[in-house]
Amino acid sequence: MNKGSSLFKRAVLFTAAIVSTMVVVALLANLFLFNRGGGAMPFVWSALSGLCAAGLASYPLLKLLILPVKRQLRALRDVAVAVAKGDLDARADERMTGELGQLGKALNNLSYQLSRNMYLLIIERNRLKHMLNGLSEGIVAVNAKGRITHRNPALEKMFEAHRSASGRGERMKLIPDQGVWDDFDRVIRDGEVIARNLEFPERVLRIVISPLIDEIGTTAGAVGLFSDITQLERLERTRRDYVANVSHEMRTPLTAMRALIEPLKEGMVATEEMRMRYYDIILREIMRLSRLINDLMELSRLQSGALALQAERMKLGTIVADVCERYQAIAEDHALHFEAHADFSKVPPVVANADRVEQLLVILLDNAIKYTPEGGTISVDAAWDDARVTLSVKDTGIGIAPEDLPFVFDRFYKVDKAHSGMGSGLGLSIAKELLRWMGEDIWAKSEKGVGSEFGFTIRRDRSEA
């Protein structure tokens, strides 16, 4: 204890008062009461008298010198207990003298620093919580015992359709797949990252589970990141199919041409009639290969923005009539019925590019003929309102399944893999890109086994309105 402190001075003063009281009383008792007679008894009685007097004097001295300190210490203790229980607004009286005032000031400073750090931690926690809740990926964390400590809404949404109310335990109610939780337990036990795919009929999830390592190097739990890679998997599958389709489309005419050119080179084709037949087949295969390459280049120009589209006022009647007349003959060659449901001469003028409108109709009619069996019907129709004209092509073909319908306009996507030789699968993608650049829309309606209907919009010319 510091000798200059108030507590030290109080202790010295209390001790001196007690000792002096005892000595004075003992001397007075010996002098006036027990000075007669000899031996040691007078001194003993004098000492006892001094002790009694010291005892009697200690109470008022304690009340005067020590009890105020006790009350102040109790007040400091109450503040410390309140802070320990989380009441960071509790404050000690800094007006106390000496060490107690300094202790009160230190306690208040500690409370302030704790309050400030707690405030910063709460802000950081809320910021982290908002970040996790805003992620499209699912997050779940568990402690060393495998109990769930954190989760975010994206994770709950991912497994919402697969969650069962009868799931046993909190973990199975959140993610109803025991294999996933076995992976979490393995990561906690081995301290190694596990990454794998979790496949459902309608989606594919990528799971990466990593251990949480504390400051002393032990595994304190694990955190799992769940990413929906359904679109990526579908895109990758589509790319693989596209490469296979394009390779097949290119290899087929090249193989045919090689098979025909080699006999011509070797002089094995004896008659002029046979040579001309070979030349016709070679020309058809070359045109087929040229169409595929043109489609690829067209789509590339559209997607790169390198294609200029000139829009002008035009009437659809002549263009649509010419296309219908051309495809009337093609439909008859395929044993199909062709119908025009609208009087296209009455369709109001539009603002568009004539060549591109014709190209769009050709794409839709080609698809309708490819996927409509003999005896089916193909029809072309038009409708309009104050803003736009809608041209539509309807067929009674094989139709499109509901799960395939959202992807029919994707690049290289083919609904019917059995008809993979019937074009490159780029036509509808080109149509969608063309209409996007024109500021228009294209849509599809279909029922499996019944037929399909495709339509696109064209802006009306309002200059005469």
Coordinates of C-alpha atoms in Angstrom, one line a residue:
M1 CA 0.0 0.0 0.0
N2 CA 1.2 3.5 -0.9
K3 CA 2.3 5.3 2.3
G4 CA 0.8 8.6 1.0
S5 CA -2.6 7.0 0.3
S6 CA -5.7 7.9 2.2
L7 CA -6.4 4.3 3.2
F8 CA -2.9 4.0 4.7
K9 CA -3.4 7.2 6.7
R10 CA -6.7 5.9 8.0
A11 CA -5.2 2.6 9.0
V12 CA -2.3 4.4 10.8
L13 CA -4.7 6.8 12.5
F14 CA -7.0 4.0 13.7
T15 CA -4.1 2.0 15.0
A16 CA -2.5 5.0 16.8
A17 CA -5.8 5.9 18.4
I18 CA -6.4 2.4 19.7
V19 CA -2.8 2.0 21.0
S20 CA -2.7 5.4 22.6
T21 CA -6.1 4.9 24.2
M22 CA -5.0 1.6 25.6
V23 CA -1.7 3.0 26.9
V24 CA -3.3 6.1 28.5
V25 CA -6.0 4.1 30.2
A26 CA -3.6 1.5 31.5
L27 CA -1.3 4.2 32.9
L28 CA -4.2 6.0 34.6
A29 CA -5.6 2.8 36.0
N30 CA -2.2 1.8 37.4
L31 CA -1.6 5.3 38.8
F32 CA -5.0 5.8 40.5
L33 CA -6.6 2.4 41.0
F34 CA -4.0 -0.3 41.2
N35 CA -0.9 1.5 42.7
R36 CA -1.3 -0.2 46.1
G37 CA 0.2 -3.5 46.8
G38 CA 3.1 -5.2 45.3
G39 CA 3.6 -7.9 42.8
A40 CA 2.5 -8.2 39.2
M41 CA -1.2 -8.0 39.6
P42 CA -1.5 -4.3 39.5
F43 CA 0.2 -4.3 36.1
V44 CA -2.1 -7.1 34.8
W45 CA -5.2 -5.2 35.9
S46 CA -3.9 -2.0 34.4
A47 CA -3.3 -3.8 31.1
L48 CA -6.8 -5.3 31.1
S49 CA -8.2 -1.9 31.8
G50 CA -6.3 -0.5 28.8
L51 CA -7.6 -3.3 26.6
C52 CA -11.2 -2.7 27.6
A53 CA -10.8 1.0 27.0
A54 CA -9.3 0.3 23.6
G55 CA -12.2 -2.0 22.8
L56 CA -14.7 0.5 23.8
A57 CA -13.0 3.2 21.8
S58 CA -12.6 1.1 18.6
Y59 CA -16.4 1.2 17.7
P60 CA -16.7 5.0 17.2
L61 CA -13.3 5.0 15.5
L62 CA -14.4 2.2 13.2
K63 CA -17.6 4.1 12.5
L64 CA -15.7 7.3 11.8
L65 CA -12.7 6.0 9.8
I66 CA -13.5 2.5 8.3
L67 CA -17.3 2.3 7.7
P68 CA -17.2 5.1 5.0
V69 CA -14.6 3.1 3.2
K70 CA -16.7 0.0 3.4
R71 CA -19.7 1.8 1.9
Q72 CA -17.5 3.1 -0.9
L73 CA -16.1 -0.4 -1.6
R74 CA -19.6 -1.8 -1.7
A75 CA -20.6 0.8 -4.2
L76 CA -17.6 -0.1 -6.4
R77 CA -18.4 -3.7 -6.1
D78 CA -22.0 -3.1 -7.2
V79 CA -20.9 -1.3 -10.2
A80 CA -18.4 -4.1 -11.1
V81 CA -21.2 -6.7 -10.7
A82 CA -23.5 -4.7 -12.9
V83 CA -20.9 -4.3 -15.7
A84 CA -20.2 -8.0 -15.5
K85 CA -23.9 -8.7 -16.0
G86 CA -24.0 -6.6 -19.1
D87 CA -25.1 -3.2 -17.8
L88 CA -22.4 -1.1 -19.5
D89 CA -24.1 2.1 -18.5
A90 CA -23.3 1.6 -14.8
R91 CA -20.9 4.2 -13.5
A92 CA -18.9 4.5 -10.2
D93 CA -18.5 7.8 -8.2
E94 CA -15.2 9.3 -9.2
R95 CA -15.4 11.9 -6.5
M96 CA -14.1 9.5 -3.9
T97 CA -10.7 10.4 -2.4
G98 CA -7.5 8.5 -2.9
E99 CA -7.3 5.1 -4.4
L100 CA -11.0 4.5 -4.3
G101 CA -11.6 7.5 -6.6
Q102 CA -8.9 6.2 -8.9
L103 CA -10.4 2.8 -8.8
G104 CA -13.8 4.3 -9.7
K105 CA -12.3 6.2 -12.6
A106 CA -10.6 3.0 -13.9
L107 CA -13.8 1.1 -13.6
N108 CA -15.7 3.7 -15.5
N109 CA -13.1 3.8 -18.2
L110 CA -13.2 0.0 -18.4
S111 CA -17.0 0.1 -18.7
Y112 CA -16.7 2.8 -21.5
Q113 CA -14.2 0.7 -23.4
L114 CA -16.3 -2.4 -23.1
S115 CA -19.4 -0.5 -24.2
R116 CA -17.5 1.0 -27.2
N117 CA -16.1 -2.4 -28.2
M118 CA -19.4 -4.0 -27.8
Y119 CA -21.0 -1.4 -30.0
L120 CA -18.4 -2.0 -32.7
L121 CA -18.9 -5.7 -32.5
I122 CA -22.6 -5.3 -32.9
I123 CA -22.1 -3.2 -35.9
E124 CA -19.7 -5.7 -37.4
R125 CA -22.0 -8.6 -36.6
N126 CA -25.0 -6.8 -38.2
R127 CA -22.9 -6.0 -41.3
L128 CA -21.7 -9.6 -41.6
K129 CA -25.3 -10.8 -41.0
H130 CA -26.6 -8.5 -43.8
M131 CA -23.9 -9.7 -46.1
L132 CA -24.6 -13.4 -45.4
N133 CA -28.4 -12.8 -45.7
G134 CA -27.8 -11.0 -49.0
L135 CA -25.8 -13.8 -50.6
S136 CA -27.5 -16.0 -53.2
E137 CA -25.3 -18.9 -52.0
G138 CA -26.4 -20.9 -49.0
I139 CA -24.3 -20.7 -45.8
V140 CA -24.4 -23.0 -42.7
A141 CA -21.9 -23.2 -39.9
V142 CA -21.6 -25.8 -37.1
N143 CA -19.6 -25.9 -34.0
A144 CA -17.1 -28.6 -32.9
K145 CA -20.0 -30.8 -31.7
G146 CA -21.8 -30.5 -35.1
R147 CA -24.6 -28.3 -33.8
I148 CA -25.8 -25.6 -36.1
T149 CA -24.7 -22.1 -35.1
H150 CA -25.4 -20.0 -38.2
R151 CA -27.5 -20.2 -41.4
N152 CA -28.8 -17.8 -44.0
P153 CA -32.2 -17.5 -45.8
A154 CA -30.7 -18.7 -49.1
L155 CA -29.9 -22.0 -47.6
E156 CA -33.4 -22.5 -46.2
K157 CA -34.9 -21.6 -49.6
M158 CA -32.7 -24.1 -51.4
F159 CA -34.0 -27.1 -49.4
E160 CA -37.5 -25.7 -48.9
A161 CA -39.1 -28.1 -51.4
H162 CA -37.3 -31.1 -50.0
R163 CA -37.8 -30.4 -46.3
S164 CA -40.0 -32.7 -44.3
A165 CA -41.8 -31.8 -41.1
S166 CA -41.0 -35.3 -39.8
G167 CA -37.3 -34.8 -40.1
R168 CA -35.5 -36.0 -37.0
G169 CA -33.3 -33.3 -35.4
E170 CA -32.5 -29.8 -36.2
R171 CA -29.9 -30.7 -38.8
M172 CA -32.2 -33.0 -40.9
K173 CA -35.0 -30.4 -40.7
L174 CA -32.7 -27.9 -42.3
I175 CA -30.9 -30.1 -44.9
P176 CA -32.8 -33.4 -45.3
D177 CA -29.7 -35.3 -46.5
Q178 CA -27.7 -37.4 -44.1
G179 CA -24.8 -37.6 -46.5
V180 CA -24.3 -33.9 -46.2
W181 CA -24.1 -34.0 -42.4
D182 CA -21.8 -37.0 -42.6
D183 CA -19.5 -34.8 -44.6
F184 CA -19.7 -32.0 -42.0
D185 CA -18.7 -34.6 -39.3
R186 CA -15.8 -35.8 -41.4
V187 CA -14.5 -32.3 -42.0
I188 CA -14.6 -31.6 -38.2
R189 CA -12.9 -34.9 -37.5
D190 CA -10.2 -34.8 -40.2
G191 CA -9.8 -31.0 -40.7
E192 CA -9.8 -31.4 -44.5
V193 CA -12.0 -29.6 -47.1
I194 CA -14.7 -31.6 -48.9
A195 CA -16.2 -30.5 -52.2
R196 CA -18.9 -32.3 -54.2
N197 CA -22.1 -31.9 -56.1
L198 CA -25.5 -32.7 -54.7
E199 CA -28.0 -33.5 -57.5
F200 CA -31.8 -33.2 -57.4
P201 CA -34.2 -33.8 -60.3
E202 CA -34.7 -30.1 -60.8
R203 CA -31.3 -28.6 -59.7
V204 CA -27.7 -29.2 -59.0
L205 CA -25.9 -27.8 -55.9
R206 CA -22.2 -27.4 -55.4
I207 CA -21.2 -28.0 -51.8
V208 CA -17.8 -26.9 -50.3
I209 CA -17.3 -27.7 -46.6
S210 CA -14.3 -26.2 -44.9
P211 CA -13.0 -26.6 -41.3
L212 CA -13.0 -23.6 -38.9
I213 CA -9.6 -23.4 -37.2
D214 CA -9.2 -21.4 -34.0
E215 CA -6.2 -19.5 -32.7
I216 CA -4.5 -22.5 -31.2
G217 CA -4.8 -24.6 -34.4
T218 CA -7.7 -26.9 -33.4
T219 CA -10.9 -27.4 -35.4
A220 CA -13.6 -25.4 -33.8
G221 CA -16.3 -26.3 -36.3
A222 CA -17.1 -26.2 -40.0
V223 CA -18.8 -24.0 -42.5
G224 CA -20.6 -25.1 -45.7
L225 CA -21.1 -23.1 -48.9
F226 CA -24.0 -24.3 -51.1
S227 CA -24.0 -22.8 -54.7
D228 CA -26.8 -23.5 -57.2
I229 CA -24.9 -24.5 -60.4
T230 CA -28.0 -25.7 -62.3
Q231 CA -27.6 -23.1 -65.0
L232 CA -23.9 -23.7 -65.3
E233 CA -24.4 -27.4 -65.6
R234 CA -27.1 -26.9 -68.2
L235 CA -24.9 -24.5 -70.1
E236 CA -22.0 -26.9 -70.0
R237 CA -24.2 -29.7 -71.2
T238 CA -25.6 -27.5 -73.9
R239 CA -22.1 -26.6 -75.1
R240 CA -21.1 -30.3 -75.2
D241 CA -24.3 -31.1 -77.2
Y242 CA -23.6 -28.1 -79.5
V243 CA -20.0 -29.2 -80.2
A244 CA -21.3 -32.8 -80.9
N245 CA -24.1 -31.4 -83.1
V246 CA -21.9 -29.0 -85.1
S247 CA -19.2 -31.7 -85.5
H248 CA -21.9 -34.1 -86.7
E249 CA -23.4 -31.5 -89.0
M250 CA -20.0 -30.6 -90.5
R251 CA -18.7 -34.2 -90.7
T252 CA -21.8 -35.5 -92.5
P253 CA -21.6 -33.4 -95.6
L254 CA -17.8 -33.6 -95.7
T255 CA -17.9 -37.4 -95.5
A256 CA -20.6 -37.5 -98.2
M257 CA -18.5 -35.2 -100.5
R258 CA -15.4 -37.2 -99.9
A259 CA -17.2 -40.4 -100.8
L260 CA -18.4 -38.8 -104.0
I261 CA -15.3 -36.9 -105.0
E262 CA -12.9 -39.9 -104.7
P263 CA -14.8 -42.0 -107.4
L264 CA -14.9 -38.9 -109.6
K265 CA -11.1 -38.4 -109.2
E266 CA -10.3 -42.1 -109.9
G267 CA -12.5 -42.1 -113.1
M268 CA -14.8 -44.7 -111.6
V269 CA -18.0 -42.8 -112.7
A270 CA -18.5 -43.9 -116.2
T271 CA -21.6 -42.1 -117.5
E272 CA -22.3 -38.4 -117.7
E273 CA -25.7 -38.9 -116.1
M274 CA -24.0 -40.5 -113.0
R275 CA -21.5 -37.6 -112.8
M276 CA -24.2 -35.0 -112.9
R277 CA -26.0 -36.9 -110.1
Y278 CA -22.8 -36.9 -108.1
Y279 CA -22.4 -33.2 -108.7
D280 CA -26.0 -32.5 -107.5
I281 CA -25.4 -34.4 -104.3
I282 CA -22.1 -32.6 -103.7
L283 CA -23.7 -29.2 -104.3
R284 CA -26.5 -30.0 -101.8
E285 CA -24.0 -31.0 -99.2
I286 CA -22.0 -27.9 -99.8
M287 CA -25.1 -25.7 -99.4
R288 CA -25.9 -27.6 -96.2
L289 CA -22.5 -26.9 -94.8
S290 CA -22.7 -23.3 -96.0
R291 CA -26.0 -22.8 -94.2
L292 CA -24.5 -24.1 -90.9
I293 CA -21.5 -21.7 -91.2
N294 CA -23.8 -18.8 -92.1
D295 CA -25.9 -19.5 -89.1
L296 CA -22.9 -19.5 -86.8
M297 CA -21.6 -16.3 -88.3
E298 CA -25.0 -14.6 -88.1
L299 CA -25.4 -15.5 -84.4
S300 CA -21.8 -14.3 -83.7
R301 CA -22.5 -10.9 -85.4
L302 CA -25.8 -10.4 -83.5
Q303 CA -24.2 -11.2 -80.2
S304 CA -21.2 -8.9 -80.8
G305 CA -23.4 -6.0 -81.9
A306 CA -21.7 -5.9 -85.3
L307 CA -24.9 -6.2 -87.3
A308 CA -26.6 -3.0 -88.5
L309 CA -30.4 -3.2 -88.7
Q310 CA -32.1 -0.5 -90.8
A311 CA -35.8 -0.1 -89.9
E312 CA -38.3 1.6 -92.2
R313 CA -42.0 2.0 -92.7
M314 CA -43.4 -1.1 -94.5
K315 CA -46.5 -3.2 -95.1
L316 CA -46.4 -6.8 -94.1
G317 CA -49.0 -8.1 -96.7
T318 CA -46.7 -8.7 -99.6
I319 CA -43.8 -10.2 -97.6
V320 CA -46.0 -12.5 -95.6
A321 CA -48.0 -13.6 -98.7
D322 CA -44.7 -14.4 -100.6
V323 CA -43.4 -16.5 -97.7
C324 CA -46.8 -18.3 -97.3
E325 CA -46.9 -19.1 -101.0
R326 CA -43.4 -20.5 -100.9
Y327 CA -44.0 -22.6 -97.8
Q328 CA -47.4 -23.8 -99.2
A329 CA -45.5 -25.9 -101.7
I330 CA -42.9 -27.0 -99.1
A331 CA -45.7 -28.1 -96.8
E332 CA -47.4 -30.1 -99.6
D333 CA -44.1 -31.9 -100.3
H334 CA -44.0 -33.0 -96.6
A335 CA -47.7 -34.1 -96.7
L336 CA -48.7 -31.2 -94.4
H337 CA -51.7 -28.8 -94.5
F338 CA -50.8 -25.1 -94.7
E339 CA -53.3 -22.4 -93.7
A340 CA -53.2 -18.6 -93.5
H341 CA -55.8 -17.4 -91.0
A342 CA -55.5 -13.7 -91.5
D343 CA -56.0 -11.3 -94.4
F344 CA -52.5 -9.9 -94.3
S345 CA -53.4 -7.1 -96.7
K346 CA -55.3 -5.5 -93.9
V347 CA -52.4 -5.6 -91.4
P348 CA -51.5 -2.0 -90.5
P349 CA -48.1 -0.7 -91.5
V350 CA -45.1 -1.4 -89.2
V351 CA -41.6 0.0 -88.7
A352 CA -39.1 -2.9 -89.3
N353 CA -36.5 -4.4 -91.6
A354 CA -38.2 -6.3 -94.4
D355 CA -35.4 -8.8 -94.8
R356 CA -35.3 -9.6 -91.1
V357 CA -39.1 -10.0 -90.9
E358 CA -38.9 -12.5 -93.7
Q359 CA -36.0 -14.3 -92.0
L360 CA -37.9 -14.6 -88.8
L361 CA -40.9 -16.1 -90.5
V362 CA -38.7 -18.5 -92.4
I363 CA -37.1 -19.6 -89.1
L364 CA -40.4 -20.3 -87.4
L365 CA -41.9 -22.1 -90.5
D366 CA -38.8 -24.2 -90.9
N367 CA -39.1 -25.4 -87.3
A368 CA -42.8 -26.1 -87.7
I369 CA -42.2 -28.2 -90.8
K370 CA -39.3 -30.1 -89.2
Y371 CA -41.2 -31.1 -86.1
T372 CA -44.7 -31.7 -87.5
P373 CA -45.4 -35.3 -88.7
E374 CA -47.3 -36.1 -92.0
G375 CA -50.9 -35.1 -92.0
G376 CA -50.3 -32.3 -89.5
T377 CA -51.3 -28.6 -90.0
I378 CA -49.2 -25.5 -90.0
S379 CA -50.9 -22.0 -89.9
V380 CA -49.8 -18.4 -90.0
D381 CA -51.8 -15.7 -88.3
A382 CA -51.6 -12.0 -87.4
A383 CA -53.1 -9.8 -84.7
W384 CA -52.6 -6.2 -83.7
D385 CA -53.4 -3.5 -81.2
D386 CA -52.7 0.2 -81.0
A387 CA -48.9 -0.4 -80.4
R388 CA -47.8 -3.6 -82.1
V389 CA -48.5 -6.3 -84.7
T390 CA -48.0 -9.9 -83.7
L391 CA -47.2 -12.5 -86.3
S392 CA -47.5 -16.2 -85.2
V393 CA -46.9 -19.6 -86.6
K394 CA -48.8 -22.6 -85.1
D395 CA -48.4 -26.3 -85.8
T396 CA -49.8 -29.6 -84.7
G397 CA -46.4 -31.2 -84.2
I398 CA -44.6 -33.1 -81.4
G399 CA -44.8 -30.2 -79.0
I400 CA -42.4 -29.2 -76.2
A401 CA -42.3 -30.4 -72.6
P402 CA -42.9 -27.8 -69.9
E403 CA -39.4 -28.2 -68.5
D404 CA -37.9 -27.6 -71.9
L405 CA -40.0 -24.6 -72.9
P406 CA -38.0 -21.9 -71.0
F407 CA -34.8 -22.9 -72.8
V408 CA -36.0 -23.2 -76.5
F409 CA -34.4 -19.8 -77.3
D410 CA -31.1 -20.7 -75.8
R411 CA -28.1 -21.1 -78.0
F412 CA -27.6 -24.6 -79.4
Y413 CA -30.5 -26.0 -77.4
K414 CA -32.5 -28.8 -79.0
V415 CA -35.7 -30.1 -77.5
D416 CA -35.9 -33.3 -79.6
K417 CA -32.5 -35.0 -79.5
A418 CA -33.8 -37.6 -81.9
H419 CA -34.0 -34.9 -84.6
S420 CA -30.5 -33.7 -83.9
G421 CA -29.6 -33.9 -87.6
M422 CA -32.4 -31.4 -88.5
G423 CA -30.5 -28.2 -88.3
S424 CA -27.9 -26.8 -85.9
G425 CA -30.3 -25.6 -83.2
L426 CA -29.4 -22.0 -83.8
G427 CA -32.5 -20.7 -85.6
L428 CA -34.6 -19.7 -82.6
S429 CA -31.5 -18.2 -80.9
I430 CA -30.9 -16.1 -84.0
A431 CA -34.6 -15.0 -84.0
K432 CA -34.4 -14.0 -80.4
E433 CA -31.2 -12.0 -80.9
L434 CA -32.7 -10.3 -84.0
L435 CA -35.8 -9.2 -82.1
R436 CA -33.8 -8.1 -79.2
W437 CA -31.9 -5.7 -81.5
M438 CA -35.1 -4.6 -83.0
G439 CA -36.6 -3.9 -79.5
E440 CA -39.3 -6.5 -79.9
D441 CA -40.3 -9.7 -78.2
I442 CA -40.7 -13.4 -79.1
W443 CA -42.7 -16.0 -77.2
A444 CA -43.6 -19.7 -77.4
K445 CA -46.6 -21.7 -76.2
S446 CA -46.6 -25.5 -76.5
E447 CA -48.2 -28.7 -75.2
K448 CA -46.3 -32.0 -75.5
G449 CA -47.9 -34.2 -78.2
V450 CA -50.4 -31.5 -79.2
G451 CA -48.3 -28.8 -80.9
S452 CA -46.6 -25.4 -80.6
E453 CA -47.2 -21.8 -81.3
F454 CA -44.4 -19.2 -81.8
G455 CA -45.0 -15.5 -82.2
F456 CA -43.1 -12.2 -82.4
T457 CA -44.1 -8.5 -82.2
I458 CA -43.4 -5.7 -84.6
R459 CA -43.9 -2.0 -83.7
R460 CA -46.7 -0.3 -85.6
D461 CA -46.0 2.8 -87.6
R462 CA -47.9 5.7 -85.9
S463 CA -46.8 8.4 -88.2
E464 CA -50.2 8.6 -89.8
A465 CA -52.1 8.5 -86.5

